Short mmCIF file of C-alpha atoms and ligand atoms in Angstrom, two decimals:
data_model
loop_
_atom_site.label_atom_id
_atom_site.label_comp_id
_atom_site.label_asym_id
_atom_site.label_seq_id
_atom_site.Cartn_x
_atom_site.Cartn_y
_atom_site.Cartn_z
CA UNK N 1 -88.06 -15.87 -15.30
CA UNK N 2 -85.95 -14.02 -12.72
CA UNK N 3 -84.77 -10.93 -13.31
CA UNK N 4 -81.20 -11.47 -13.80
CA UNK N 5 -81.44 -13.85 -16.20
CA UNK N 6 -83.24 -11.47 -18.41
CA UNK N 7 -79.96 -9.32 -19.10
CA UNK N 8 -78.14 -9.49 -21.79
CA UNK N 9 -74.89 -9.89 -20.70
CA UNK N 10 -72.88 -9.31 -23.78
CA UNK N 11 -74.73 -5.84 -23.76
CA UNK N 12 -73.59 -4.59 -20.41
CA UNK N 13 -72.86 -1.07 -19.81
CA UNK N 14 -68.98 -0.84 -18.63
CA UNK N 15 -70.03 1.91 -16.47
CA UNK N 16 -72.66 2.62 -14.08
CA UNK N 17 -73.00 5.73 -12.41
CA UNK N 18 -75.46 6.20 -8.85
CA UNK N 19 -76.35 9.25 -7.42
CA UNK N 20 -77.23 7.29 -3.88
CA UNK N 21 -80.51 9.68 -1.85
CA UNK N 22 -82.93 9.41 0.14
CA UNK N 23 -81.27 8.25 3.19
CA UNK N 24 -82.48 10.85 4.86
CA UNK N 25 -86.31 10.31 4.54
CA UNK N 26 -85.69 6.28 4.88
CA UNK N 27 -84.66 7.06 8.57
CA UNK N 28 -87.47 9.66 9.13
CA UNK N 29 -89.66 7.10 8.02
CA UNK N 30 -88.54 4.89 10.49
CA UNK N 31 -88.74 7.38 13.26
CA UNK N 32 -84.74 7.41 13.28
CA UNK N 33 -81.90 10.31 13.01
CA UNK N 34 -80.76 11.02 9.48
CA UNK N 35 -77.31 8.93 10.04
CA UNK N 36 -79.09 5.63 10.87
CA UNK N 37 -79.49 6.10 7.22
CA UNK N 38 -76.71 6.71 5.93
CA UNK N 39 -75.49 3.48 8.45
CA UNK N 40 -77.89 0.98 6.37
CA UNK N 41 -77.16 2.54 3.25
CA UNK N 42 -73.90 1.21 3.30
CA UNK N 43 -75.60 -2.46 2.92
CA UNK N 44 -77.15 -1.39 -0.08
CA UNK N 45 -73.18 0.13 -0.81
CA UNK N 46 -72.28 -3.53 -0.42
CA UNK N 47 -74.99 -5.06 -2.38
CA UNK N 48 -74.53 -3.01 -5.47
CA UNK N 49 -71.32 -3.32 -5.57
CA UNK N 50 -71.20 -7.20 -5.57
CA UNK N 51 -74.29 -7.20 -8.02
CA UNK N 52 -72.22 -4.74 -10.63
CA UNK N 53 -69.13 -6.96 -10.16
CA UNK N 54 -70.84 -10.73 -10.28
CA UNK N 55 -72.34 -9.23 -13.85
CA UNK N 56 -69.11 -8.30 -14.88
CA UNK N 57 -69.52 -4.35 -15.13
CA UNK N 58 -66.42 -3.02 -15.43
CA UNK N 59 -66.72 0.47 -13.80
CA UNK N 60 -69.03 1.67 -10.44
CA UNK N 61 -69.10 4.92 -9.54
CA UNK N 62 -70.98 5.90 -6.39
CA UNK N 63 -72.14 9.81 -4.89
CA UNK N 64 -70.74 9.51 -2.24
CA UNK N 65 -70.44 13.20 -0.86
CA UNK N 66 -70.64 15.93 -3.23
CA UNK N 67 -69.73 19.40 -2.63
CA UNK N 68 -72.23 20.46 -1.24
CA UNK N 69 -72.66 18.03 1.35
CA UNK N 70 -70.36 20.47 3.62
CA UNK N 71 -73.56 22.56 3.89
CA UNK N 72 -75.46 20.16 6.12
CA UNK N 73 -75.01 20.09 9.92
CA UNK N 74 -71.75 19.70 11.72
CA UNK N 75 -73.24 16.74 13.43
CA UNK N 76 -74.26 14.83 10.15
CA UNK N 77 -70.99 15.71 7.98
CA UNK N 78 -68.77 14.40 10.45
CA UNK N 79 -71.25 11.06 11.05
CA UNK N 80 -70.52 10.38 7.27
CA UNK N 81 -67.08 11.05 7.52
CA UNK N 82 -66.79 8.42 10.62
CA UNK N 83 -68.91 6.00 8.47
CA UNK N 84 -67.08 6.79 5.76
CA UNK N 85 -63.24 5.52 7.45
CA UNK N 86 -65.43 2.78 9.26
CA UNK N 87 -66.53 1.07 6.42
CA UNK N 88 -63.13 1.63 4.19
CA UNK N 89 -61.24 -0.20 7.22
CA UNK N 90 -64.11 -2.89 7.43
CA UNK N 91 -64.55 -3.78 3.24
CA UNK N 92 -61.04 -3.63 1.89
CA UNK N 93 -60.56 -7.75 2.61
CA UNK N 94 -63.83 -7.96 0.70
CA UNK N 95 -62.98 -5.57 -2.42
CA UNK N 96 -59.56 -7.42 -2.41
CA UNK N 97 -61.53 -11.28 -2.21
CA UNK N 98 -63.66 -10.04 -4.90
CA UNK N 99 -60.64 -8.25 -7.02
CA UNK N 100 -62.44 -5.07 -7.06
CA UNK N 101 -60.29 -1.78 -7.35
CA UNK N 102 -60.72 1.36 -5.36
CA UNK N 103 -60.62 4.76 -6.65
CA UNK N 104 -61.70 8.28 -6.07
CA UNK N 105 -62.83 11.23 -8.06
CA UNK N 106 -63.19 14.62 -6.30
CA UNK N 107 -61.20 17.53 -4.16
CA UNK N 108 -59.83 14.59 -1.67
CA UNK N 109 -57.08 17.05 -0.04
CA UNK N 110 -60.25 19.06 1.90
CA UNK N 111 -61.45 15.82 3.12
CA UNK N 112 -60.71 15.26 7.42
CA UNK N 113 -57.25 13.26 7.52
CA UNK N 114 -58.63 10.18 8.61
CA UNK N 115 -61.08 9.94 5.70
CA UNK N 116 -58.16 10.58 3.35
CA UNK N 117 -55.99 8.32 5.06
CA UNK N 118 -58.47 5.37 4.91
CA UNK N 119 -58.95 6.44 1.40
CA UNK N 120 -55.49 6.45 -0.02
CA UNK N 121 -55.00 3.03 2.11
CA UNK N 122 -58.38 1.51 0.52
CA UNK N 123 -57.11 2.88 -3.36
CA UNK N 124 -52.90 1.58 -2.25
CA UNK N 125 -54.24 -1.71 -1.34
CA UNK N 126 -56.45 -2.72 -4.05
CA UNK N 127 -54.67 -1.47 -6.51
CA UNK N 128 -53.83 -4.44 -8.36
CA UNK N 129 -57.83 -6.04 -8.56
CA UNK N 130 -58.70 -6.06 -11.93
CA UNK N 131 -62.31 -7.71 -11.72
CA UNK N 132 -64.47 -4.14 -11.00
CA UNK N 133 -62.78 -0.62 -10.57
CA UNK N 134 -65.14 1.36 -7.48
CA UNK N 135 -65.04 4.40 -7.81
CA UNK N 136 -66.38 7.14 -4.86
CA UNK N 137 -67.06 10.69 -5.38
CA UNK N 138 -65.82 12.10 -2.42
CA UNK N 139 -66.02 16.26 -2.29
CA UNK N 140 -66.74 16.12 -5.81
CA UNK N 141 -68.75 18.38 -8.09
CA UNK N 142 -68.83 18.08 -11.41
CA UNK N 143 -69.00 21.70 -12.05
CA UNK N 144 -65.25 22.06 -10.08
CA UNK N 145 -63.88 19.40 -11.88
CA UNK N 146 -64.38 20.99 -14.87
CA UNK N 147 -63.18 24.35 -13.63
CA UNK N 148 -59.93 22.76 -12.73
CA UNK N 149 -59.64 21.55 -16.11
CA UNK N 150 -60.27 24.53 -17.68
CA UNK N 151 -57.07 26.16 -14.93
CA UNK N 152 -55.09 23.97 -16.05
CA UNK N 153 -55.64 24.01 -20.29
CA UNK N 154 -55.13 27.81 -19.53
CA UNK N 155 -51.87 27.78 -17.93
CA UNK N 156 -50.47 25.43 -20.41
CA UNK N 157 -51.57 27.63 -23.17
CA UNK N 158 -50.16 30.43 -21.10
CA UNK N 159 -46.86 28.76 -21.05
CA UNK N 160 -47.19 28.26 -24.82
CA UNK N 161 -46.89 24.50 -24.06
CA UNK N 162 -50.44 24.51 -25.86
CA UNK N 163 -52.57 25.83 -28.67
CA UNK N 164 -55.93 26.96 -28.03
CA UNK N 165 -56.55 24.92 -31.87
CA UNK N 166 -55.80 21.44 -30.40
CA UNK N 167 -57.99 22.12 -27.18
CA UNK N 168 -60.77 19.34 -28.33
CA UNK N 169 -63.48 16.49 -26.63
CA UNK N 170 -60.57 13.97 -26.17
CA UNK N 171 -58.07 16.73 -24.69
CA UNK N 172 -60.96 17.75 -22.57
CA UNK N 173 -61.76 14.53 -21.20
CA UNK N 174 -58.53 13.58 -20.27
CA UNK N 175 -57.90 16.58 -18.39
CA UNK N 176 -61.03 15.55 -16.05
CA UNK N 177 -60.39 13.57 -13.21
CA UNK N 178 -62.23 10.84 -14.98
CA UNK N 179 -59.58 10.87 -17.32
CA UNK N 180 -58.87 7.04 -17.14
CA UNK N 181 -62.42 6.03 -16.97
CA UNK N 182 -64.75 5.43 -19.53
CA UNK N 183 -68.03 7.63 -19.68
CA UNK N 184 -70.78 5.85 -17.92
CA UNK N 185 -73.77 4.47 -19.85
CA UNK N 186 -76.42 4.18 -17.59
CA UNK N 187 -76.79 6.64 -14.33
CA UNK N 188 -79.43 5.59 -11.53
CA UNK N 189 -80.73 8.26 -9.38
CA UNK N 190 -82.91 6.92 -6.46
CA UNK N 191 -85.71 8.08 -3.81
CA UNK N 192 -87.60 9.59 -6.78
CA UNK N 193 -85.66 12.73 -7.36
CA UNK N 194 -84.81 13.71 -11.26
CA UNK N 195 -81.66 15.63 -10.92
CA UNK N 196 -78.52 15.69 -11.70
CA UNK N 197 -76.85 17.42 -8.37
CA UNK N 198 -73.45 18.58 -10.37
CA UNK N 199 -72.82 14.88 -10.81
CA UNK N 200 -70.15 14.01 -13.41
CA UNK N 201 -71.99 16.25 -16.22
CA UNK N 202 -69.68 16.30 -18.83
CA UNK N 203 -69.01 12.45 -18.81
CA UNK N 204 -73.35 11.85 -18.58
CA UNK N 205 -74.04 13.86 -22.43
CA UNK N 206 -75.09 10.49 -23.61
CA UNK N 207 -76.00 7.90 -20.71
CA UNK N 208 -79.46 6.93 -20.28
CA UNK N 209 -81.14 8.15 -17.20
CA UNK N 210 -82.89 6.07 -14.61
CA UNK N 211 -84.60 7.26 -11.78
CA UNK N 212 -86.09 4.43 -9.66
CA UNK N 213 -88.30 5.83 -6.46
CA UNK N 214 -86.39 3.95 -3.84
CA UNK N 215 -84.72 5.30 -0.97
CA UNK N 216 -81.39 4.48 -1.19
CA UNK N 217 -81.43 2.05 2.14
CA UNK N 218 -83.82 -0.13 0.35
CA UNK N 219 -81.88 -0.52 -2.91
CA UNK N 220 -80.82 -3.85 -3.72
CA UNK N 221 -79.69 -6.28 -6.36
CA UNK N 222 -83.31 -6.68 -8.02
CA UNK N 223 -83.43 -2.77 -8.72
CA UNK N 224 -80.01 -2.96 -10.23
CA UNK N 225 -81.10 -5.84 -12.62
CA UNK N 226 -84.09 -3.63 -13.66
CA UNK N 227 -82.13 -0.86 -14.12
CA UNK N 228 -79.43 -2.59 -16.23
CA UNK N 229 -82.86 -4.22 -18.13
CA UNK N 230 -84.69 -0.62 -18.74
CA UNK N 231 -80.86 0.56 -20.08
CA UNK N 232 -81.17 -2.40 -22.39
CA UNK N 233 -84.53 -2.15 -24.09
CA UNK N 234 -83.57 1.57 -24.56
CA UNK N 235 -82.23 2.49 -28.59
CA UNK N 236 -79.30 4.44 -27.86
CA UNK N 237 -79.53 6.65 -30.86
CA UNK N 238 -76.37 9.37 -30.42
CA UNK N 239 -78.06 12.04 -32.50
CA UNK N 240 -78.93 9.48 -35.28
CA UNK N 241 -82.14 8.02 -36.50
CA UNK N 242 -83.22 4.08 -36.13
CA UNK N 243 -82.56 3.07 -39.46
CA UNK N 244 -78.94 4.17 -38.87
CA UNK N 245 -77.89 2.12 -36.35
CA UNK N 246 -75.81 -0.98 -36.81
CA UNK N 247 -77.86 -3.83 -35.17
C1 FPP C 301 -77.99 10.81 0.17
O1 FPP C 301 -79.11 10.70 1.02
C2 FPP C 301 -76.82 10.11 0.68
C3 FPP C 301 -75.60 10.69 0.96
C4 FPP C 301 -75.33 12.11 0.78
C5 FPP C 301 -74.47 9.90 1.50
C6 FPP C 301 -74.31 8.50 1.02
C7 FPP C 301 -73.45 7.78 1.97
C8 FPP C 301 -73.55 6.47 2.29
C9 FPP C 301 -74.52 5.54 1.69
C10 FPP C 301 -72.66 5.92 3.35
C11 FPP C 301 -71.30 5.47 3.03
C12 FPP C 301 -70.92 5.33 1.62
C13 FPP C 301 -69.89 4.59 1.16
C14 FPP C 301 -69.56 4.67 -0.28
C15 FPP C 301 -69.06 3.70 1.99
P1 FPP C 301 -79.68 12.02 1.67
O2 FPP C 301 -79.03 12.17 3.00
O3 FPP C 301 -79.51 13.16 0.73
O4 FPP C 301 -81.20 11.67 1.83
P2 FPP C 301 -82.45 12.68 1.79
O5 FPP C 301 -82.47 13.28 0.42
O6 FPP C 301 -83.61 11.76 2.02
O7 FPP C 301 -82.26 13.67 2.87
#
């Protein structure tokens, strides 16, 4: 039996979260500079994104370019931002064929003005899809997210236009810039790495982990079905014991 026909599809999470690495080391191994990585993992991009939509997963988010990311050299940050605008221009006709939805999460204002630009153009003209939303972490860290939302609760209790009493999960949450997204189930990590890199860590308390030891370049629709199969023989417990939960 082939792996996709394993899932169960009426138990699918709505949201799958990627932290996408190892591009890096795929293009070492191949004798190549780091950004002929990051140049095929954009097919992988492409292939996870049609395998999360064909299921009919609701919500993608990818790791795109975290925070930290500015840290690496000149040369390679502004390669990613190049690919970046390159393959915005090059797959809105195919997120609008396939009536997937662009969005963002993270500081976008810092990001060059072309990036942004083909950004805001990517989110303005899919708006309407309905099928998949994609969402990219662009200059995000999950660590500044919540420090923004923690600016802003203050100044509305500062302007009395909030009581400390009513500050609670849901309030939280929607003051995140995942506010209109729903907390991801399942996040993949790839290349063999098992951390978290200040990746949406408020929204991950209760998704199931899964770290699969392939470099991001190689990932493809196969992994994502075993993924999405490991997520589904897991017992999501939520602090309770077996004989709790509702079959
Ligand atoms: C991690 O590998 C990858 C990134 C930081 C960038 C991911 C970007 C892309 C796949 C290209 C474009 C993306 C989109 C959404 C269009 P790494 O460089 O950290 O690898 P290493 O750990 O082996 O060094």
């Amino acid at each position: 039996m082939d792996l996709k026909s394993k899932i169960n599809l009426e138990k699918l999470p709505r949201h799958i979260a990627v932290i996408m690495d190892g591009n890096g080391r795929w293009a070492k191994q191949h004798g190549k500079p780091r950004v002929f990585g990051h140049r095929n993992g954009v097919r992988a991009v492409r292939e996870t994104t049609e395998a999360a939509a064909e299921l009919g997963v609701e919500y993608l988010t990818l790791y795109a370019f975290s925070t930290e990311n500015w840290n690496r050299p000149k040369l390679e940050v502004g390669a990613l931002m190049k690919l970046l605008v390159e393959t915005l221009h090059k797959e809105i006709n195919t997120l609008n064929k396939n009536d997937i939805r662009l969005q963002a999460i993270g500081d976008i204002s810092q990001l060059p003005d072309s990036t942004r630009k083909a950004l805001l153009d990517g989110i303005h003209n899919t708006r309407n899809n309905t099928r998949m939303t994609l969402v990219l972490a662009l200059n995000y860290s999950a660590k500044w997210e919540i420090l923004e939302a923690v600016k802003n609760l203050a100044t509305q209790v500062s302007q009395q236009k909030l009581d400390p009493a009513d500050i609670n999960e849901t309030l939280f949450s929607a003051s995140l810039s995942t506010h209109d997204i729903p907390d991801p189930e399942l996040l993949i990590r790839t290349s063999g790495e098992h951390r978290l890199s200040n990746f949406l860590l408020w929204q991950v308390a209760y998704a199931e982990l899964h770290f699969s030891p392939v470099f991001w370049p190689d990932y493809n629709k196969e992994h994502l079905y075993q993924a999405i199969i490991d997520y589904q023989n897991r017992e999501r417990r939520f602090g309770k014991i077996s004989e709790q939960l509702v079959p």
